Amino acid sequence: MGDMMKTFVDREITEQIQKKYPHLRHPAGVCARIVKAGADSRQLGIYEYTIRILDENMNADTQYPEIPGVVSALSLEKDEVVVVLLLYGGTDVYIVGRRYT
């Protein structure tokens, strides 16, 4: 009986997390490489980037496509590694800063 209860609880918790909190399956903060850099013509001092999410070994993470149109006030160059946030597991990407190593 104890094993059945444990199985039920495990299954229920997993189901609730997948339904209510799908963003918890992926980290909110990750590293990314700047693939393309350019000034955003819409506003001075704002730059637009295309980024590639990296895995924990700093290799391109194939779970994510390249993400274009990421804007930031930071002036960055191609191939720099940055720290980004993916708010609530969505597609809103924010560059927090450079990764220094």
Short mmCIF file of N, CA, C and O in Angstrom, two decimals:
data_model
loop_
_atom_site.label_atom_id
_atom_site.label_comp_id
_atom_site.label_asym_id
_atom_site.label_seq_id
_atom_site.Cartn_x
_atom_site.Cartn_y
_atom_site.Cartn_z
N MET A 1 0.82 -1.20 0.00
CA MET A 1 0.00 0.00 0.00
C MET A 1 0.86 1.26 0.00
O MET A 1 0.54 2.23 -0.66
N GLY A 2 1.98 1.24 0.72
CA GLY A 2 2.86 2.39 0.79
C GLY A 2 3.44 2.74 -0.57
O GLY A 2 3.58 3.92 -0.91
N ASP A 3 3.80 1.73 -1.36
CA ASP A 3 4.36 1.99 -2.69
C ASP A 3 3.33 2.60 -3.62
O ASP A 3 3.65 3.46 -4.43
N MET A 4 2.07 2.18 -3.50
CA MET A 4 1.02 2.76 -4.34
C MET A 4 0.81 4.23 -4.00
O MET A 4 0.65 5.06 -4.89
N MET A 5 0.85 4.55 -2.72
CA MET A 5 0.67 5.94 -2.30
C MET A 5 1.83 6.81 -2.79
O MET A 5 1.63 7.91 -3.29
N LYS A 6 3.05 6.29 -2.66
CA LYS A 6 4.23 7.03 -3.12
C LYS A 6 4.15 7.26 -4.63
O LYS A 6 4.41 8.37 -5.10
N THR A 7 3.78 6.25 -5.38
CA THR A 7 3.64 6.38 -6.83
C THR A 7 2.59 7.42 -7.18
O THR A 7 2.80 8.27 -8.05
N PHE A 8 1.46 7.40 -6.48
CA PHE A 8 0.40 8.36 -6.73
C PHE A 8 0.89 9.79 -6.44
O PHE A 8 0.67 10.70 -7.24
N VAL A 9 1.52 9.98 -5.30
CA VAL A 9 2.00 11.31 -4.92
C VAL A 9 3.05 11.81 -5.91
O VAL A 9 3.00 12.96 -6.36
N ASP A 10 4.00 10.95 -6.29
CA ASP A 10 5.03 11.34 -7.27
C ASP A 10 4.39 11.75 -8.59
O ASP A 10 4.76 12.77 -9.18
N ARG A 11 3.44 10.97 -9.06
CA ARG A 11 2.78 11.26 -10.33
C ARG A 11 1.98 12.57 -10.24
O ARG A 11 2.01 13.39 -11.15
N GLU A 12 1.28 12.78 -9.13
CA GLU A 12 0.48 13.98 -8.95
C GLU A 12 1.35 15.23 -8.88
O GLU A 12 1.05 16.25 -9.50
N ILE A 13 2.45 15.16 -8.15
CA ILE A 13 3.36 16.31 -8.06
C ILE A 13 3.95 16.63 -9.42
O ILE A 13 3.99 17.79 -9.84
N THR A 14 4.40 15.63 -10.14
CA THR A 14 4.97 15.83 -11.48
C THR A 14 3.94 16.46 -12.41
O THR A 14 4.25 17.41 -13.14
N GLU A 15 2.72 15.98 -12.36
CA GLU A 15 1.66 16.52 -13.21
C GLU A 15 1.35 17.98 -12.86
O GLU A 15 1.19 18.82 -13.75
N GLN A 16 1.29 18.29 -11.58
CA GLN A 16 1.00 19.66 -11.16
C GLN A 16 2.11 20.62 -11.58
O GLN A 16 1.84 21.74 -12.02
N ILE A 17 3.35 20.20 -11.45
CA ILE A 17 4.48 21.04 -11.86
C ILE A 17 4.43 21.28 -13.37
O ILE A 17 4.62 22.41 -13.82
N GLN A 18 4.15 20.24 -14.15
CA GLN A 18 4.09 20.40 -15.60
C GLN A 18 2.95 21.32 -16.03
O GLN A 18 3.10 22.10 -16.96
N LYS A 19 1.81 21.26 -15.33
CA LYS A 19 0.66 22.08 -15.69
C LYS A 19 0.80 23.53 -15.21
O LYS A 19 0.55 24.46 -15.96
N LYS A 20 1.16 23.70 -13.95
CA LYS A 20 1.15 25.03 -13.35
C LYS A 20 2.47 25.78 -13.44
O LYS A 20 2.50 27.01 -13.45
N TYR A 21 3.57 25.05 -13.50
CA TYR A 21 4.89 25.67 -13.46
C TYR A 21 5.83 25.08 -14.52
O TYR A 21 6.91 24.60 -14.18
N PRO A 22 5.46 25.12 -15.79
CA PRO A 22 6.32 24.50 -16.81
C PRO A 22 7.69 25.16 -16.90
O PRO A 22 8.66 24.53 -17.31
N HIS A 23 7.80 26.42 -16.48
CA HIS A 23 9.08 27.13 -16.54
C HIS A 23 10.10 26.57 -15.55
O HIS A 23 11.28 26.86 -15.66
N LEU A 24 9.68 25.78 -14.57
CA LEU A 24 10.62 25.22 -13.61
C LEU A 24 11.48 24.10 -14.21
O LEU A 24 12.50 23.74 -13.64
N ARG A 25 11.08 23.58 -15.35
CA ARG A 25 11.85 22.51 -15.98
C ARG A 25 13.11 23.03 -16.65
O ARG A 25 14.02 22.28 -16.94
N HIS A 26 13.16 24.33 -16.92
CA HIS A 26 14.33 24.94 -17.55
C HIS A 26 14.84 26.04 -16.63
O HIS A 26 14.06 26.73 -15.98
N PRO A 27 16.15 26.23 -16.60
CA PRO A 27 16.67 27.27 -15.72
C PRO A 27 16.26 28.66 -16.18
O PRO A 27 16.13 28.92 -17.38
N ALA A 28 16.04 29.57 -15.25
CA ALA A 28 15.65 30.93 -15.59
C ALA A 28 16.85 31.75 -16.06
O ALA A 28 16.71 32.61 -16.91
N GLY A 29 18.02 31.47 -15.52
CA GLY A 29 19.22 32.18 -15.91
C GLY A 29 20.17 31.24 -16.63
O GLY A 29 20.46 30.15 -16.13
N VAL A 30 20.62 31.64 -17.80
CA VAL A 30 21.54 30.82 -18.59
C VAL A 30 22.58 31.72 -19.24
O VAL A 30 22.44 32.94 -19.28
N CYS A 31 23.62 31.10 -19.76
CA CYS A 31 24.62 31.83 -20.54
C CYS A 31 24.25 31.73 -22.01
O CYS A 31 23.62 30.77 -22.44
N ALA A 32 24.66 32.74 -22.75
CA ALA A 32 24.41 32.77 -24.19
C ALA A 32 25.59 33.44 -24.89
O ALA A 32 26.30 34.25 -24.29
N ARG A 33 25.79 33.07 -26.14
CA ARG A 33 26.83 33.68 -26.95
C ARG A 33 26.18 34.67 -27.91
O ARG A 33 25.12 34.39 -28.48
N ILE A 34 26.80 35.83 -28.07
CA ILE A 34 26.33 36.81 -29.04
C ILE A 34 26.71 36.30 -30.43
O ILE A 34 27.88 36.12 -30.73
N VAL A 35 25.71 36.03 -31.26
CA VAL A 35 25.94 35.52 -32.61
C VAL A 35 26.02 36.67 -33.61
O VAL A 35 26.80 36.65 -34.56
N LYS A 36 25.21 37.69 -33.38
CA LYS A 36 25.18 38.85 -34.25
C LYS A 36 24.93 40.08 -33.39
O LYS A 36 24.08 40.06 -32.51
N ALA A 37 25.70 41.13 -33.64
CA ALA A 37 25.56 42.35 -32.86
C ALA A 37 25.38 43.54 -33.79
O ALA A 37 25.96 43.59 -34.85
N GLY A 38 24.55 44.46 -33.37
CA GLY A 38 24.35 45.67 -34.14
C GLY A 38 23.58 46.69 -33.35
O GLY A 38 22.88 46.36 -32.40
N ALA A 39 23.72 47.95 -33.73
CA ALA A 39 22.97 49.01 -33.06
C ALA A 39 21.52 48.94 -33.50
O ALA A 39 21.21 48.64 -34.64
N ASP A 40 20.64 49.23 -32.58
CA ASP A 40 19.22 49.28 -32.89
C ASP A 40 18.90 50.68 -33.39
O ASP A 40 19.13 51.66 -32.70
N SER A 41 18.42 50.78 -34.60
CA SER A 41 18.19 52.09 -35.21
C SER A 41 17.00 52.81 -34.60
O SER A 41 16.81 54.00 -34.84
N ARG A 42 16.19 52.15 -33.81
CA ARG A 42 15.00 52.78 -33.23
C ARG A 42 15.35 53.76 -32.12
O ARG A 42 14.63 54.71 -31.88
N GLN A 43 16.44 53.52 -31.41
CA GLN A 43 16.74 54.34 -30.26
C GLN A 43 18.25 54.36 -30.01
O GLN A 43 18.90 53.31 -30.01
N LEU A 44 18.82 55.54 -29.79
CA LEU A 44 20.24 55.66 -29.50
C LEU A 44 20.57 55.00 -28.17
O LEU A 44 19.81 55.10 -27.21
N GLY A 45 21.70 54.32 -28.12
CA GLY A 45 22.14 53.69 -26.88
C GLY A 45 21.51 52.34 -26.61
O GLY A 45 21.76 51.73 -25.58
N ILE A 46 20.69 51.87 -27.52
CA ILE A 46 20.08 50.54 -27.39
C ILE A 46 20.63 49.68 -28.53
O ILE A 46 20.66 50.10 -29.67
N TYR A 47 21.05 48.48 -28.19
CA TYR A 47 21.66 47.58 -29.17
C TYR A 47 20.79 46.35 -29.34
O TYR A 47 20.11 45.92 -28.41
N GLU A 48 20.85 45.77 -30.52
CA GLU A 48 20.06 44.58 -30.82
C GLU A 48 20.99 43.42 -31.14
O GLU A 48 21.97 43.59 -31.87
N TYR A 49 20.68 42.26 -30.59
CA TYR A 49 21.55 41.09 -30.72
C TYR A 49 20.76 39.86 -31.13
O TYR A 49 19.57 39.74 -30.86
N THR A 50 21.48 38.94 -31.75
CA THR A 50 21.01 37.58 -31.92
C THR A 50 21.88 36.74 -31.01
O THR A 50 23.11 36.87 -31.03
N ILE A 51 21.25 35.91 -30.18
CA ILE A 51 22.01 35.12 -29.20
C ILE A 51 21.77 33.63 -29.41
O ILE A 51 20.78 33.21 -30.01
N ARG A 52 22.68 32.85 -28.88
CA ARG A 52 22.57 31.39 -28.89
C ARG A 52 22.74 30.92 -27.45
O ARG A 52 23.77 31.18 -26.81
N ILE A 53 21.74 30.27 -26.90
CA ILE A 53 21.78 29.76 -25.52
C ILE A 53 22.85 28.66 -25.43
O ILE A 53 22.97 27.82 -26.32
N LEU A 54 23.61 28.68 -24.33
CA LEU A 54 24.67 27.69 -24.10
C LEU A 54 24.28 26.75 -22.97
O LEU A 54 23.53 27.13 -22.07
N ASP A 55 24.82 25.55 -23.01
CA ASP A 55 24.60 24.60 -21.91
C ASP A 55 25.63 24.86 -20.81
O ASP A 55 26.45 25.79 -20.90
N GLU A 56 25.62 24.05 -19.78
CA GLU A 56 26.52 24.26 -18.64
C GLU A 56 27.99 24.08 -19.00
O GLU A 56 28.88 24.54 -18.28
N ASN A 57 28.29 23.44 -20.14
CA ASN A 57 29.66 23.28 -20.61
C ASN A 57 30.07 24.35 -21.61
O ASN A 57 31.09 24.24 -22.27
N MET A 58 29.22 25.37 -21.77
CA MET A 58 29.44 26.50 -22.67
C MET A 58 29.43 26.10 -24.15
O MET A 58 30.04 26.75 -24.99
N ASN A 59 28.70 25.02 -24.46
CA ASN A 59 28.47 24.62 -25.84
C ASN A 59 27.05 25.02 -26.22
O ASN A 59 26.18 25.15 -25.36
N ALA A 60 26.81 25.21 -27.51
CA ALA A 60 25.46 25.59 -27.97
C ALA A 60 24.45 24.55 -27.50
O ALA A 60 24.66 23.35 -27.65
N ASP A 61 23.37 25.01 -26.88
CA ASP A 61 22.31 24.14 -26.39
C ASP A 61 21.31 23.93 -27.52
O ASP A 61 20.62 24.85 -27.94
N THR A 62 21.23 22.69 -28.02
CA THR A 62 20.38 22.39 -29.17
C THR A 62 18.89 22.42 -28.85
O THR A 62 18.08 22.37 -29.76
N GLN A 63 18.54 22.55 -27.57
CA GLN A 63 17.12 22.65 -27.20
C GLN A 63 16.54 24.01 -27.60
O GLN A 63 15.34 24.18 -27.66
N TYR A 64 17.42 24.99 -27.81
CA TYR A 64 16.99 26.34 -28.12
C TYR A 64 17.49 26.76 -29.51
O TYR A 64 18.65 26.51 -29.84
N PRO A 65 16.65 27.43 -30.28
CA PRO A 65 17.13 27.99 -31.54
C PRO A 65 17.87 29.30 -31.26
O PRO A 65 17.85 29.80 -30.13
N GLU A 66 18.51 29.86 -32.28
CA GLU A 66 19.06 31.20 -32.12
C GLU A 66 17.90 32.16 -31.85
O GLU A 66 16.82 32.00 -32.41
N ILE A 67 18.13 33.13 -31.01
CA ILE A 67 17.08 34.08 -30.64
C ILE A 67 17.46 35.46 -31.14
O ILE A 67 18.39 36.08 -30.62
N PRO A 68 16.76 35.96 -32.17
CA PRO A 68 17.06 37.29 -32.70
C PRO A 68 16.27 38.37 -31.95
O PRO A 68 15.32 38.08 -31.22
N GLY A 69 16.67 39.60 -32.15
CA GLY A 69 15.89 40.72 -31.63
C GLY A 69 15.99 40.96 -30.15
O GLY A 69 15.10 41.58 -29.55
N VAL A 70 17.05 40.49 -29.51
CA VAL A 70 17.24 40.72 -28.08
C VAL A 70 17.89 42.09 -27.92
O VAL A 70 18.97 42.32 -28.46
N VAL A 71 17.24 42.99 -27.22
CA VAL A 71 17.77 44.35 -27.07
C VAL A 71 18.37 44.54 -25.68
O VAL A 71 17.94 43.92 -24.71
N SER A 72 19.37 45.43 -25.63
CA SER A 72 20.04 45.72 -24.38
C SER A 72 20.72 47.07 -24.48
O SER A 72 21.07 47.52 -25.57
N ALA A 73 20.94 47.70 -23.34
CA ALA A 73 21.70 48.94 -23.30
C ALA A 73 23.20 48.67 -23.27
O ALA A 73 24.00 49.57 -23.43
N LEU A 74 23.59 47.40 -23.07
CA LEU A 74 25.00 47.04 -23.05
C LEU A 74 25.54 46.97 -24.47
O LEU A 74 24.92 46.39 -25.36
N SER A 75 26.72 47.53 -24.66
CA SER A 75 27.40 47.44 -25.95
C SER A 75 28.26 46.18 -25.93
O SER A 75 29.25 46.11 -25.20
N LEU A 76 27.87 45.19 -26.71
CA LEU A 76 28.54 43.89 -26.72
C LEU A 76 29.04 43.58 -28.12
O LEU A 76 28.57 44.15 -29.10
N GLU A 77 29.99 42.66 -28.20
CA GLU A 77 30.54 42.27 -29.49
C GLU A 77 30.22 40.81 -29.78
O GLU A 77 29.96 40.02 -28.87
N LYS A 78 30.28 40.49 -31.07
CA LYS A 78 30.05 39.10 -31.51
C LYS A 78 31.00 38.17 -30.75
O LYS A 78 32.14 38.52 -30.49
N ASP A 79 30.50 37.01 -30.38
CA ASP A 79 31.22 35.95 -29.67
C ASP A 79 31.40 36.19 -28.17
O ASP A 79 31.93 35.33 -27.49
N GLU A 80 30.95 37.32 -27.65
CA GLU A 80 31.00 37.50 -26.19
C GLU A 80 29.97 36.59 -25.56
O GLU A 80 28.92 36.30 -26.14
N VAL A 81 30.27 36.14 -24.34
CA VAL A 81 29.33 35.31 -23.59
C VAL A 81 28.66 36.20 -22.55
O VAL A 81 29.32 36.95 -21.83
N VAL A 82 27.34 36.12 -22.50
CA VAL A 82 26.55 36.93 -21.59
C VAL A 82 25.65 36.04 -20.74
O VAL A 82 25.43 34.88 -21.07
N VAL A 83 25.15 36.61 -19.66
CA VAL A 83 24.17 35.93 -18.82
C VAL A 83 22.81 36.51 -19.17
O VAL A 83 22.65 37.73 -19.24
N VAL A 84 21.84 35.63 -19.43
CA VAL A 84 20.50 36.09 -19.80
C VAL A 84 19.46 35.45 -18.89
O VAL A 84 19.68 34.39 -18.32
N LEU A 85 18.33 36.13 -18.78
CA LEU A 85 17.19 35.60 -18.05
C LEU A 85 16.06 35.34 -19.02
O LEU A 85 15.81 36.13 -19.93
N LEU A 86 15.38 34.22 -18.83
CA LEU A 86 14.18 33.87 -19.58
C LEU A 86 13.03 33.97 -18.58
O LEU A 86 12.83 33.06 -17.78
N LEU A 87 12.31 35.06 -18.61
CA LEU A 87 11.30 35.30 -17.59
C LEU A 87 10.15 34.30 -17.66
O LEU A 87 9.53 34.13 -18.71
N TYR A 88 9.89 33.65 -16.56
CA TYR A 88 8.78 32.72 -16.38
C TYR A 88 8.74 31.63 -17.45
O TYR A 88 7.68 31.15 -17.83
N GLY A 89 9.92 31.24 -17.94
CA GLY A 89 9.99 30.18 -18.92
C GLY A 89 9.49 30.58 -20.29
O GLY A 89 9.33 29.75 -21.16
N GLY A 90 9.26 31.86 -20.48
CA GLY A 90 8.73 32.33 -21.75
C GLY A 90 9.81 32.70 -22.74
O GLY A 90 10.96 32.27 -22.62
N THR A 91 9.45 33.52 -23.68
CA THR A 91 10.38 33.90 -24.73
C THR A 91 10.93 35.32 -24.54
O THR A 91 11.65 35.80 -25.40
N ASP A 92 10.57 35.98 -23.45
CA ASP A 92 11.14 37.29 -23.16
C ASP A 92 12.54 37.09 -22.60
O ASP A 92 12.72 36.56 -21.51
N VAL A 93 13.54 37.53 -23.37
CA VAL A 93 14.94 37.32 -23.01
C VAL A 93 15.56 38.65 -22.64
O VAL A 93 15.45 39.62 -23.38
N TYR A 94 16.24 38.68 -21.49
CA TYR A 94 16.89 39.89 -21.01
C TYR A 94 18.36 39.60 -20.73
O TYR A 94 18.67 38.65 -20.01
N ILE A 95 19.24 40.43 -21.29
CA ILE A 95 20.67 40.29 -21.03
C ILE A 95 20.97 40.98 -19.70
O ILE A 95 20.71 42.16 -19.53
N VAL A 96 21.50 40.21 -18.76
CA VAL A 96 21.82 40.72 -17.43
C VAL A 96 23.21 41.35 -17.42
O VAL A 96 23.43 42.39 -16.82
N GLY A 97 24.15 40.72 -18.10
CA GLY A 97 25.52 41.25 -18.14
C GLY A 97 26.47 40.28 -18.81
O GLY A 97 26.07 39.20 -19.24
N ARG A 98 27.72 40.68 -18.88
CA ARG A 98 28.77 39.83 -19.46
C ARG A 98 29.14 38.73 -18.48
O ARG A 98 29.06 38.91 -17.28
N ARG A 99 29.60 37.64 -19.03
CA ARG A 99 30.15 36.57 -18.20
C ARG A 99 31.66 36.68 -18.27
O ARG A 99 32.24 36.60 -19.36
N TYR A 100 32.29 36.89 -17.15
CA TYR A 100 33.75 37.05 -17.10
C TYR A 100 34.39 35.75 -16.62
O TYR A 100 34.12 35.31 -15.51
N THR A 101 35.21 35.16 -17.47
CA THR A 101 36.00 33.99 -17.06
C THR A 101 37.24 33.90 -17.89
O THR A 101 37.34 34.39 -18.95
#
